[in-house]
Coordinates of C-alpha atoms in Angstrom, one line a residue:
M1 CA 110.8 114.7 76.4
S2 CA 112.5 116.0 79.6
I3 CA 113.8 113.6 82.6
P4 CA 110.3 113.6 85.4
T5 CA 111.4 115.7 88.1
K6 CA 109.9 112.4 90.2
Y7 CA 113.8 111.8 89.4
P8 CA 116.4 113.3 91.4
M9 CA 119.1 113.6 88.6
K10 CA 121.3 115.8 91.2
Q11 CA 121.4 113.3 93.5
Y12 CA 121.8 110.1 91.4
L13 CA 124.5 112.0 89.4
A14 CA 126.5 113.5 92.7
G15 CA 126.0 109.7 94.1
I16 CA 128.0 108.3 90.9
V17 CA 130.9 111.0 91.3
E18 CA 131.0 110.9 95.3
A19 CA 131.2 106.6 94.7
L20 CA 134.0 107.2 92.4
K21 CA 136.0 109.2 94.6
S22 CA 135.7 106.2 97.4
A23 CA 136.9 103.8 95.0
P24 CA 140.5 104.6 94.7
G25 CA 142.2 103.2 91.6
N26 CA 138.6 102.8 89.7
G27 CA 140.4 103.9 86.3
A28 CA 137.4 106.1 85.0
N29 CA 138.1 108.6 82.7
P30 CA 138.4 112.0 83.9
N31 CA 136.7 113.1 81.3
D32 CA 133.4 111.0 81.6
V33 CA 133.8 111.6 85.5
E34 CA 133.6 115.5 84.8
T35 CA 130.7 115.0 82.4
I36 CA 128.9 113.5 85.0
R37 CA 129.8 116.0 87.4
F38 CA 128.6 118.9 85.5
Y39 CA 125.5 117.5 84.3
S40 CA 124.7 116.8 88.2
E41 CA 125.0 120.5 88.8
L42 CA 122.0 121.1 85.9
G43 CA 120.5 118.2 87.5
N44 CA 117.2 117.9 85.6
D45 CA 117.4 121.4 84.0
A46 CA 120.4 120.0 81.7
P47 CA 118.9 119.9 78.0
D48 CA 117.7 116.7 76.6
S49 CA 120.0 116.5 73.7
Q50 CA 122.9 115.6 76.3
W51 CA 121.6 112.9 78.1
P52 CA 122.8 110.2 75.6
N53 CA 126.3 111.7 76.6
V54 CA 126.1 111.4 80.1
L55 CA 124.8 107.6 79.6
V56 CA 127.5 106.8 77.8
A57 CA 130.0 108.6 80.2
I58 CA 127.8 106.5 83.2
A59 CA 128.4 103.4 81.4
H60 CA 132.2 104.0 80.9
V61 CA 132.6 105.1 84.3
T62 CA 130.9 101.7 85.9
K63 CA 132.9 99.3 83.7
A64 CA 135.9 101.1 84.4
A65 CA 135.3 100.8 88.5
S66 CA 134.4 97.1 87.9
Y67 CA 137.7 96.1 86.7
D68 CA 139.4 96.1 89.9
P69 CA 138.0 93.8 92.7
Q70 CA 139.0 96.6 95.3
A71 CA 137.4 99.8 93.6
K72 CA 134.4 97.6 92.9
K73 CA 134.1 97.0 96.7
A74 CA 134.7 100.3 97.5
F75 CA 132.2 102.0 94.6
A76 CA 129.7 99.2 95.6
D77 CA 129.7 100.3 99.6
A78 CA 129.0 103.8 98.7
G79 CA 125.8 102.9 96.7
G80 CA 127.3 103.9 93.1
F81 CA 125.5 100.9 92.0
E82 CA 122.4 102.0 92.7
Y83 CA 122.9 105.7 91.8
V84 CA 123.8 104.3 87.8
K85 CA 120.4 102.4 88.1
N86 CA 118.5 104.9 89.5
A87 CA 120.3 107.7 86.8
Q88 CA 120.1 105.1 83.7
H89 CA 116.7 104.6 84.5
A90 CA 115.8 108.1 84.6
I91 CA 117.6 108.8 81.4
M92 CA 116.1 106.0 79.4
E93 CA 112.7 106.6 80.7
S94 CA 113.1 110.0 79.0
L95 CA 115.1 109.0 75.6
T96 CA 113.5 109.2 72.0
A97 CA 113.8 106.5 69.5
D98 CA 116.6 108.4 67.8
A99 CA 118.6 109.4 70.9
E100 CA 118.5 105.2 72.1
K101 CA 120.0 104.7 68.7
L102 CA 122.7 107.4 69.2
V103 CA 123.7 105.9 72.9
A104 CA 123.7 102.6 71.6
K105 CA 126.3 103.2 68.6
R106 CA 128.3 105.2 71.2
G107 CA 128.2 102.6 74.0

């Protein structure tokens, strides 16, 4: 089941990346940021099998951006947490039970 087109995944994922850029010292793993950036380019056309990986990357960068109070504030001021919430909601709506188990295992 694909992510419904009512969710603009390009916007959500690119928003997360931009919010991370505006939060120096966020401590996010560059591989997780690159995963989010890559799938932001694909948007809703990304393969369903990759959404669990994107969801885990989002969780990792959000956690990293939350450690430092200044980075957390900058990330929040750039709308990062809102983009995270929207992206997670859209991805979770499309996941199968098996994919949800994979996310729980990797998360």
